[in-house]
Short mmCIF file of C-alpha atoms and ligand atoms in Angstrom, two decimals:
data_model
loop_
_atom_site.label_atom_id
_atom_site.label_comp_id
_atom_site.label_asym_id
_atom_site.label_seq_id
_atom_site.Cartn_x
_atom_site.Cartn_y
_atom_site.Cartn_z
CA UNK A 13 -14.76 25.42 11.25
CA UNK A 14 -14.37 26.70 15.24
CA UNK A 15 -12.15 24.53 18.28
CA UNK A 16 -11.01 22.33 15.34
CA UNK A 17 -7.78 20.17 15.84
CA UNK A 18 -6.68 19.52 12.01
CA UNK A 19 -3.31 21.15 11.43
CA UNK A 20 -2.06 18.00 9.03
CA UNK A 21 -5.39 18.65 6.83
CA UNK A 22 -4.86 22.40 6.65
CA UNK A 23 -1.09 22.53 6.00
CA UNK A 24 -1.35 19.85 3.29
CA UNK A 25 -5.30 21.92 2.18
CA UNK A 26 -5.94 18.26 2.38
CA UNK A 27 -10.39 19.39 1.35
CA UNK A 28 -9.89 21.42 -0.99
CA UNK A 29 -12.36 23.84 -1.78
CA UNK A 30 -14.97 21.85 0.42
CA UNK A 31 -14.73 21.31 4.53
CA UNK A 32 -15.41 17.41 6.40
CA UNK A 33 -18.84 18.31 7.17
CA UNK A 34 -20.22 19.02 3.58
CA UNK A 35 -18.19 15.68 1.98
CA UNK A 36 -19.69 14.00 5.15
CA UNK A 37 -23.24 15.78 3.88
CA UNK A 38 -23.13 15.23 0.29
CA UNK A 39 -21.09 11.81 0.35
CA UNK A 40 -22.05 9.70 3.34
CA UNK A 41 -20.47 8.57 6.86
CA UNK A 42 -17.88 6.87 7.15
CA UNK A 43 -16.21 8.13 3.84
CA UNK A 44 -12.59 8.00 2.17
CA UNK A 45 -10.92 10.81 1.46
CA UNK A 46 -8.49 11.45 -1.42
CA UNK A 47 -6.11 14.48 -2.56
CA UNK A 48 -5.06 13.86 -6.02
CA UNK A 49 -1.54 17.02 -5.31
CA UNK A 50 -0.52 14.54 -2.81
CA UNK A 51 -0.79 11.42 -4.78
CA UNK A 52 1.13 12.91 -7.28
CA UNK A 53 3.70 14.85 -5.09
CA UNK A 54 4.46 11.45 -4.13
CA UNK A 55 4.47 9.37 -7.34
CA UNK A 56 7.17 12.36 -8.61
CA UNK A 57 9.48 11.70 -5.40
CA UNK A 58 9.84 8.67 -5.86
CA UNK A 59 10.04 8.51 -9.76
CA UNK A 60 13.31 11.19 -8.54
CA UNK A 61 14.19 8.87 -6.58
CA UNK A 62 18.10 7.61 -8.27
CA UNK A 63 19.58 8.81 -10.89
CA UNK A 64 20.56 6.00 -12.36
CA UNK A 65 18.65 6.37 -16.05
CA UNK A 66 16.84 2.61 -16.50
CA UNK A 67 14.64 2.99 -13.07
CA UNK A 68 11.03 2.22 -13.30
CA UNK A 69 8.73 2.71 -10.26
CA UNK A 70 6.25 0.36 -10.02
CA UNK A 71 3.44 1.09 -8.01
CA UNK A 72 2.28 -1.71 -5.62
CA UNK A 73 -1.62 -2.06 -6.30
CA UNK A 74 -3.10 -4.26 -3.38
CA UNK A 75 -2.29 -0.90 -1.18
CA UNK A 76 -5.26 0.57 -2.92
CA UNK A 77 -6.60 -0.61 -6.25
CA UNK A 78 -9.02 2.07 -6.90
CA UNK A 79 -9.45 2.80 -10.71
CA UNK A 80 -9.15 6.97 -10.81
CA UNK A 81 -5.47 6.55 -8.61
CA UNK A 82 -4.63 3.92 -11.25
CA UNK A 83 -5.34 6.14 -13.60
CA UNK A 84 -3.57 9.04 -11.91
CA UNK A 85 -0.35 6.50 -11.25
CA UNK A 86 -0.13 5.75 -14.89
CA UNK A 87 -0.09 9.62 -16.02
CA UNK A 88 2.82 9.72 -13.72
CA UNK A 89 3.81 7.03 -15.25
CA UNK A 90 4.22 4.80 -12.97
CA UNK A 91 4.02 1.01 -13.74
CA UNK A 92 2.58 -1.80 -11.73
CA UNK A 93 2.90 -4.83 -9.93
CA UNK A 94 -0.20 -7.22 -9.89
CA UNK A 95 -0.72 -10.00 -7.22
CA UNK A 96 -3.35 -11.58 -8.69
CA UNK A 97 -5.30 -11.68 -12.27
CA UNK A 98 -7.89 -9.62 -10.53
CA UNK A 99 -5.25 -7.00 -10.21
CA UNK A 100 -4.37 -6.84 -13.75
CA UNK A 101 -7.54 -6.90 -14.84
CA UNK A 102 -8.09 -3.01 -13.34
CA UNK A 103 -4.98 -2.49 -14.38
CA UNK A 104 -5.48 -3.39 -17.86
CA UNK A 105 -9.00 -1.17 -17.25
CA UNK A 106 -7.01 1.87 -15.90
CA UNK A 107 -4.61 1.88 -19.48
CA UNK A 108 -1.66 -0.22 -18.58
CA UNK A 109 -0.33 -2.27 -21.05
CA UNK A 110 1.46 -5.33 -20.40
CA UNK A 111 4.87 -4.56 -20.20
CA UNK A 112 3.83 -2.64 -17.67
CA UNK A 113 2.66 -4.84 -15.68
CA UNK A 114 4.33 -7.58 -13.50
CA UNK A 115 2.81 -10.28 -11.69
CA UNK A 116 4.48 -11.02 -8.52
CA UNK A 117 2.84 -14.18 -7.60
CA UNK A 118 2.67 -16.20 -4.64
CA UNK A 119 1.23 -20.06 -4.58
CA UNK A 120 -1.48 -19.40 -8.37
CA UNK A 121 -3.07 -21.59 -10.05
CA UNK A 122 -1.65 -22.60 -13.31
CA UNK A 123 -4.58 -21.08 -14.87
CA UNK A 124 -3.76 -17.83 -13.15
CA UNK A 125 -0.36 -17.86 -14.63
CA UNK A 126 -2.18 -18.61 -18.24
CA UNK A 127 -4.24 -15.58 -17.12
CA UNK A 128 -1.29 -13.81 -16.98
CA UNK A 129 1.08 -14.67 -20.15
CA UNK A 130 -2.11 -14.85 -22.41
CA UNK A 131 -1.35 -11.21 -22.51
CA UNK A 132 2.20 -11.26 -22.21
CA UNK A 133 3.13 -9.90 -18.44
CA UNK A 134 6.07 -11.27 -17.13
CA UNK A 135 5.43 -13.22 -14.53
CA UNK A 136 7.47 -13.45 -10.88
CA UNK A 137 7.19 -17.06 -9.36
CA UNK A 138 8.28 -17.25 -5.99
CA UNK A 139 9.06 -21.55 -5.33
CA UNK A 140 10.66 -24.50 -6.83
CA UNK A 141 7.62 -25.69 -7.31
CA UNK A 142 5.56 -22.91 -9.20
CA UNK A 143 8.72 -22.31 -11.70
CA UNK A 144 7.86 -26.08 -12.57
CA UNK A 145 4.80 -25.24 -13.33
CA UNK A 146 5.25 -22.31 -15.02
CA UNK A 147 8.17 -24.23 -16.81
CA UNK A 148 5.67 -26.87 -17.58
CA UNK A 149 2.84 -24.11 -19.66
CA UNK A 150 5.09 -21.76 -20.78
CA UNK A 151 8.06 -23.73 -22.36
CA UNK A 152 11.12 -21.84 -24.19
CA UNK A 153 9.34 -18.39 -22.35
CA UNK A 154 10.09 -15.52 -19.80
CA UNK A 155 10.49 -15.87 -16.22
CA UNK A 156 11.08 -13.80 -12.92
CA UNK A 157 12.00 -15.53 -9.91
CA UNK A 158 12.13 -14.01 -6.17
CA UNK A 159 14.30 -14.70 -3.96
CA UNK A 160 14.62 -14.36 -0.46
CA UNK A 161 18.16 -12.85 0.65
CA UNK A 162 17.20 -13.57 4.18
CA UNK A 163 17.29 -10.30 4.96
CA UNK A 164 13.77 -8.88 6.92
CA UNK A 165 12.64 -5.57 8.41
CA UNK A 166 8.93 -3.60 8.65
CA UNK A 167 6.98 -2.98 11.05
CA UNK A 168 5.24 -5.75 12.53
CA UNK A 169 5.83 -9.07 12.36
CA UNK A 170 3.38 -10.41 10.06
CA UNK A 171 4.40 -7.79 7.54
CA UNK A 172 8.11 -8.76 7.33
CA UNK A 173 8.06 -10.69 3.59
CA UNK A 174 12.20 -11.59 3.55
CA UNK A 175 14.50 -13.62 6.40
CA UNK A 176 14.50 -16.68 7.20
CA UNK A 177 10.76 -16.98 8.90
CA UNK A 178 8.79 -16.07 5.94
CA UNK A 179 6.99 -17.65 3.02
CA UNK A 180 7.77 -15.83 0.19
CA UNK A 181 11.17 -16.25 -2.51
CA UNK A 182 13.53 -18.74 -2.74
CA UNK A 183 16.54 -18.73 -0.29
CA UNK A 184 20.16 -18.71 -2.18
CA UNK A 185 21.13 -22.13 -1.54
CA UNK A 186 18.38 -23.39 -4.39
CA UNK A 187 19.98 -21.37 -7.17
CA UNK A 188 21.50 -24.35 -8.61
CA UNK A 189 18.08 -26.03 -9.02
CA UNK A 190 16.61 -22.82 -10.15
CA UNK A 191 19.24 -23.41 -13.23
CA UNK A 192 18.58 -26.63 -13.35
CA UNK A 193 14.75 -26.21 -14.17
CA UNK A 194 15.50 -22.72 -16.36
CA UNK A 195 17.44 -25.01 -18.57
CA UNK A 196 15.32 -27.83 -18.42
CA UNK A 197 12.13 -26.00 -19.75
CA UNK A 198 14.49 -23.53 -21.81
CA UNK A 199 12.84 -20.74 -20.18
CA UNK A 200 14.88 -17.31 -20.04
CA UNK A 201 15.23 -15.31 -16.74
CA UNK A 202 14.90 -11.66 -17.21
CA UNK A 203 14.33 -10.84 -13.46
CA UNK A 204 14.57 -11.32 -10.02
CA UNK A 205 13.64 -9.40 -6.96
CA UNK A 206 12.88 -9.20 -3.79
CA UNK A 207 10.42 -7.57 -1.32
CA UNK A 208 12.11 -7.60 2.51
CA UNK A 209 9.49 -5.92 4.34
CA UNK A 210 7.16 -2.81 4.75
CA UNK A 211 7.68 -0.10 6.01
CA UNK A 212 10.61 0.74 6.32
CA UNK A 213 11.79 4.71 8.02
CA UNK A 214 16.17 3.97 7.78
CA UNK A 215 17.02 2.95 4.40
CA UNK A 216 20.48 0.75 5.52
CA UNK A 217 18.03 -2.49 5.96
CA UNK A 218 16.82 -1.31 2.47
CA UNK A 219 20.20 -1.68 1.62
CA UNK A 220 21.35 -4.58 3.24
CA UNK A 221 18.97 -6.33 1.67
CA UNK A 222 19.67 -5.36 -1.66
CA UNK A 223 23.32 -6.18 -1.08
CA UNK A 224 21.99 -9.94 -0.99
CA UNK A 225 19.88 -9.07 -3.91
CA UNK A 226 22.74 -8.13 -6.23
CA UNK A 227 25.25 -10.56 -5.24
CA UNK A 228 22.24 -13.39 -6.26
CA UNK A 229 22.13 -11.97 -9.13
CA UNK A 230 25.95 -12.34 -10.23
CA UNK A 231 24.87 -15.64 -10.49
CA UNK A 232 22.56 -15.60 -13.81
CA UNK A 233 24.07 -13.69 -16.97
CA UNK A 234 21.79 -12.16 -19.02
CA UNK A 235 19.06 -10.53 -16.86
CA UNK A 236 17.14 -7.38 -18.36
CA UNK A 237 15.74 -6.33 -15.05
CA UNK A 238 16.67 -6.14 -10.82
CA UNK A 239 13.07 -5.66 -8.55
CA UNK A 240 14.65 -4.25 -5.01
CA UNK A 241 10.91 -3.92 -3.68
CA UNK A 242 9.42 -1.81 -1.89
CA UNK A 243 8.01 -0.80 1.75
CA UNK A 244 9.16 2.90 2.22
CA UNK A 245 7.67 4.10 5.11
CA UNK A 246 5.91 7.12 5.48
CA UNK A 247 5.40 9.03 8.86
CA UNK A 248 2.35 7.99 10.80
CA UNK A 249 2.98 10.31 13.50
CA UNK A 250 2.53 13.69 12.05
CA UNK A 251 0.70 15.41 15.09
CA UNK A 252 3.67 14.28 16.51
CA UNK A 253 6.94 15.58 13.87
CA UNK A 254 7.65 12.48 13.01
CA UNK A 255 10.42 12.78 11.03
CA UNK A 256 9.55 11.52 6.68
CA UNK A 257 12.65 9.08 5.53
CA UNK A 258 15.14 10.82 3.41
CA UNK A 259 14.60 10.12 -0.01
CA UNK A 260 17.76 11.89 -0.80
CA UNK A 261 20.25 9.93 1.57
CA UNK A 262 18.68 6.79 0.34
CA UNK A 263 18.82 7.67 -2.80
CA UNK A 264 22.35 8.58 -2.71
CA UNK A 265 23.01 5.80 -1.28
CA UNK A 266 21.12 3.79 -4.01
CA UNK A 267 22.63 5.54 -6.94
CA UNK A 268 26.34 4.70 -6.01
CA UNK A 269 24.92 0.90 -4.95
CA UNK A 270 23.36 0.75 -8.21
CA UNK A 271 25.98 2.34 -10.86
CA UNK A 272 28.94 0.23 -9.06
CA UNK A 273 26.89 -2.94 -10.39
CA UNK A 274 25.93 -2.39 -13.75
CA UNK A 275 29.45 -1.88 -14.19
CA UNK A 276 30.56 -5.07 -12.89
CA UNK A 277 27.38 -6.27 -14.54
CA UNK A 278 28.79 -5.19 -18.02
CA UNK A 279 25.10 -3.78 -19.01
CA UNK A 280 22.77 -1.17 -18.20
CA UNK A 281 19.67 -3.55 -16.97
CA UNK A 282 16.69 -1.87 -15.39
CA UNK A 283 16.08 -1.74 -11.37
CA UNK A 284 12.79 -1.54 -10.26
CA UNK A 285 10.96 -0.88 -7.02
CA UNK A 286 7.48 -1.98 -6.03
CA UNK A 287 6.30 1.00 -3.44
CA UNK A 288 3.10 0.50 -2.51
CA UNK A 289 2.22 2.50 0.62
CA UNK A 290 4.65 5.35 0.83
CA UNK A 291 2.38 6.24 -3.30
CA UNK A 292 -0.79 6.38 -1.38
CA UNK A 293 -0.71 6.41 2.09
CA UNK A 294 -0.87 9.81 2.57
CA UNK A 295 -2.62 10.67 0.59
CA UNK A 296 -5.76 8.92 1.68
CA UNK A 297 -8.21 9.77 4.70
CA UNK A 298 -10.77 8.12 6.54
CA UNK A 299 -13.72 10.35 7.51
CA UNK A 300 -16.08 9.32 10.36
CA UNK A 301 -18.95 10.09 12.68
CA UNK A 302 -19.23 10.17 16.72
CA UNK A 303 -22.41 8.78 17.65
CA UNK A 304 -22.24 8.96 21.21
CA UNK A 305 -19.45 9.33 24.23
CA UNK A 306 -19.20 6.96 27.52
CA UNK A 307 -17.31 6.61 30.47
CA UNK A 308 -17.54 2.39 31.36
CA UNK A 309 -15.54 1.44 34.35
CA UNK A 310 -13.50 4.78 33.93
CA UNK A 311 -12.77 4.42 30.46
CA UNK A 312 -13.85 6.76 28.11
CA UNK A 313 -15.72 5.69 24.54
CA UNK A 314 -15.49 7.21 21.85
CA UNK A 315 -18.46 5.56 19.34
CA UNK A 316 -18.39 6.09 16.26
CA UNK A 317 -19.03 5.07 12.72
CA UNK A 318 -15.39 3.76 11.75
CA UNK A 319 -15.18 0.09 12.77
CA UNK A 320 -12.52 -2.29 12.15
CA UNK A 321 -15.01 -3.25 8.87
CA UNK A 322 -13.70 0.16 7.01
CA UNK A 323 -10.48 0.52 8.72
CA UNK A 324 -7.83 -2.93 9.34
CA UNK A 325 -4.99 -1.72 9.93
CA UNK A 326 -5.09 -1.44 13.98
CA UNK A 327 -6.63 -4.57 14.62
CA UNK A 328 -4.64 -6.40 12.10
CA UNK A 329 -1.38 -4.97 13.00
CA UNK A 330 -1.53 -2.97 16.24
CA UNK A 331 -0.98 0.41 13.83
CA UNK A 332 -0.99 3.94 14.72
CA UNK A 333 -2.92 6.35 12.89
CA UNK A 334 -3.28 9.97 14.24
CA UNK A 335 -6.73 11.44 14.38
CA UNK A 336 -7.92 14.55 13.68
CA UNK A 337 -11.32 16.13 14.65
CA UNK A 338 -13.64 18.20 12.71
CA UNK A 339 -16.71 20.67 14.74
CA UNK A 340 -19.11 23.14 13.43
CA UNK A 341 -20.55 24.12 16.60
CA UNK A 342 -19.40 26.32 18.44
CA UNK A 343 -19.06 24.09 21.79
CA UNK A 344 -15.27 24.26 22.49
CA UNK A 345 -12.85 21.48 23.80
CA UNK A 346 -11.91 22.88 27.50
CA UNK A 347 -9.31 19.87 28.15
CA UNK A 348 -7.13 17.28 26.54
CA UNK A 349 -8.22 13.84 27.94
CA UNK A 350 -7.50 9.88 27.62
CA UNK A 351 -9.97 9.00 25.14
CA UNK A 352 -10.62 5.13 23.32
CA UNK A 353 -11.62 4.86 19.91
CA UNK A 354 -14.11 2.58 18.72
CA UNK A 355 -16.27 1.12 15.91
CA UNK A 356 -19.77 -0.02 15.75
CA UNK A 357 -18.55 -3.87 15.07
CA UNK A 358 -19.88 -6.86 17.77
CA UNK A 359 -15.81 -7.32 18.57
CA UNK A 360 -14.29 -5.50 21.84
CA UNK A 361 -11.38 -5.41 19.90
CA UNK A 362 -13.14 -2.77 17.33
CA UNK A 363 -10.57 -0.05 18.89
CA UNK A 364 -9.04 2.53 16.41
CA UNK A 365 -7.02 4.02 18.71
CA UNK A 366 -6.06 2.96 22.64
CA UNK A 367 -5.99 5.24 25.43
CA UNK A 368 -4.92 8.13 23.15
CA UNK A 369 -5.03 12.06 24.30
CA UNK A 370 -7.08 13.56 22.25
CA UNK A 371 -8.48 17.40 23.19
CA UNK A 372 -12.27 16.82 24.43
CA UNK A 373 -14.57 15.21 21.78
CA UNK A 374 -18.41 15.18 21.84
CA UNK A 375 -21.29 13.36 19.87
CA UNK A 376 -21.63 14.75 16.33
CA UNK A 377 -18.03 15.89 15.97
CA UNK A 378 -16.47 14.04 12.96
CA UNK A 379 -13.03 12.45 13.02
CA UNK A 380 -10.55 12.26 10.45
CA UNK A 381 -8.11 9.32 10.27
CA UNK A 382 -4.85 10.01 8.80
CA UNK A 383 -2.59 8.74 6.51
CA UNK A 384 -5.68 5.95 5.80
CA UNK A 385 -4.84 5.58 1.96
CA UNK A 386 -2.85 2.22 1.99
CA UNK A 387 -4.48 -0.80 3.32
CA UNK A 388 -7.35 1.17 3.50
CA UNK A 389 -10.16 0.84 1.66
CA UNK A 390 -8.95 -2.69 0.12
CA UNK A 391 -9.63 -4.32 3.23
CA UNK A 392 -12.25 -3.32 4.12
CA UNK A 393 -15.20 -5.83 4.28
CA UNK A 394 -18.76 -5.90 4.39
CA UNK A 395 -18.43 -7.40 8.32
CA UNK A 396 -21.51 -7.16 10.02
CA UNK A 397 -23.37 -6.44 6.96
CA UNK A 398 -22.09 -3.04 7.02
CA UNK A 399 -21.91 -1.09 3.49
CA UNK A 400 -18.18 -0.74 2.96
CA UNK A 401 -18.01 3.09 1.88
CA UNK A 402 -17.90 5.35 -1.12
CA UNK A 403 -14.41 7.08 -1.97
CA UNK A 404 -13.58 10.73 -2.95
CA UNK A 405 -11.29 12.16 -4.46
CA UNK A 406 -10.20 15.63 -4.18
CA UNK A 407 -8.76 16.72 -7.47
CA UNK A 408 -6.31 19.35 -8.58
CA UNK A 409 -8.28 22.14 -8.42
CA UNK A 410 -9.99 21.44 -5.15
CA UNK A 411 -13.29 20.29 -6.40
CA UNK A 412 -14.45 16.42 -4.91
CA UNK A 413 -15.28 13.81 -7.35
CA UNK A 414 -17.11 10.34 -6.46
CA UNK A 415 -14.52 7.97 -7.44
CA UNK A 416 -16.40 4.25 -5.99
CA UNK A 417 -19.67 4.31 -4.86
CA UNK A 418 -20.86 3.12 -1.23
CA UNK A 419 -21.88 0.28 -0.54
CA UNK A 420 -25.66 -1.01 -0.85
CA UNK A 421 -27.96 -3.17 0.41
CA UNK A 422 -28.32 -4.73 -3.36
CA UNK A 423 -24.80 -5.15 -3.48
CA UNK A 424 -24.96 -6.88 -0.23
CA UNK A 425 -27.15 -9.78 -2.12
CA UNK A 426 -25.74 -9.44 -5.38
CA UNK A 427 -24.56 -13.27 -5.04
CA UNK A 428 -26.94 -15.02 -3.22
CA UNK A 429 -29.02 -17.35 -5.38
CA UNK A 430 -32.31 -16.73 -4.60
C1 PLP B 947 3.09 -5.61 -0.16
C2 PLP B 947 4.13 -5.89 -1.34
C3 PLP B 947 4.11 -4.12 -1.85
C4 PLP B 947 4.54 -3.16 -1.13
O1 PLP B 947 4.79 -2.75 0.27
P1 PLP B 947 4.86 -1.41 0.67
O2 PLP B 947 4.99 -1.74 2.33
O3 PLP B 947 3.21 -0.93 0.45
O4 PLP B 947 5.71 -0.55 -0.10
C5 PLP B 947 5.94 -4.45 -2.92
N1 PLP B 947 5.98 -5.68 -3.39
C6 PLP B 947 5.96 -7.32 -2.82
C7 PLP B 947 6.20 -8.12 -2.92
C8 PLP B 947 4.57 -6.83 -1.64
O5 PLP B 947 3.91 -7.77 -1.11
#
């Protein structure tokens, strides 16, 4: 490849034995590409986060529910969270057993609770009314409760899930009411959990949230586990050398807090974390093709097939994703310029990167949108009747393997009543 802007994927040998052009030729554009080695590295890093022995990493599958990636996470001995019966269904398909799944529910129906209970999967409820609903159908059973200690964190208002202005969890002032409902239905509270929000790059807020959760835990005598939540951030600005979350430092602080708590509680109960993005974000990349370039009223647009139907994060959260450029032809970029990279959807908000300084881009170039493995494919849609892309895995040996087919015109019309 010539004249390319591809430091990050070169450093990680992201594409293995293939080149971006070979992958696009073989599987079509746009295309989600995942790297197995990076996925396994991330799983292992979090498995080793702390030395506290009774510890489980529950991968939050909503970030990326591809069956092949789930199987790898299971091989790496991760457990999983589910947010819906559909996620439970796929997790079971990937081989996870009921005691490896925690259903973290929010405003679900009694039927959805029953789906989990029938499988002996623990349900975490996050309101008094849902606790009542569960008590009615599972009298004498087990339950987990999600609390919201009033601490939130995250990169965007929409992903802050703890704190006083979110719909999640039960506030600590309602602990007595929780106890009353538990008693009324003879429920055994086996665990409590929280999730303060997504993408923290500094562990202090996380620890603060944990301290609040642990003080809630002291109100309950016989817990088996405490789930500390996810939100572990990844550096989205790799081309600017953004530092990684310091897991060593966070791990040390966590260990101290958790060992102390277990001692005080008088039981070496299990601690869980529930990372999503940290596990799958960096192993995924979105490849697309530049179909046109133009200048409109002094703004240079790079027109691609990467609409927000394929990657929604930039339009949903104003997210920043690094962009690499891959080129086989010999025409070099002789300058850098501010460009706005857009997709092919009929909406003026269909922008992947706004006024980004990049080497000159030409028609026919391929672009790689980095760190697209989390909240990428799973949020893709058929808007404009576009086909959701295929997903490909670069295996540990460097070979590429199709792990989800591209949508087809048939799949678009599948559910019509004809
Ligand atoms: C989304 C979510 C997670 C994972 O968040 P990340 O930022 O991807 O780590 C964990 N737990 C709950 C309850 C969530 O809703």
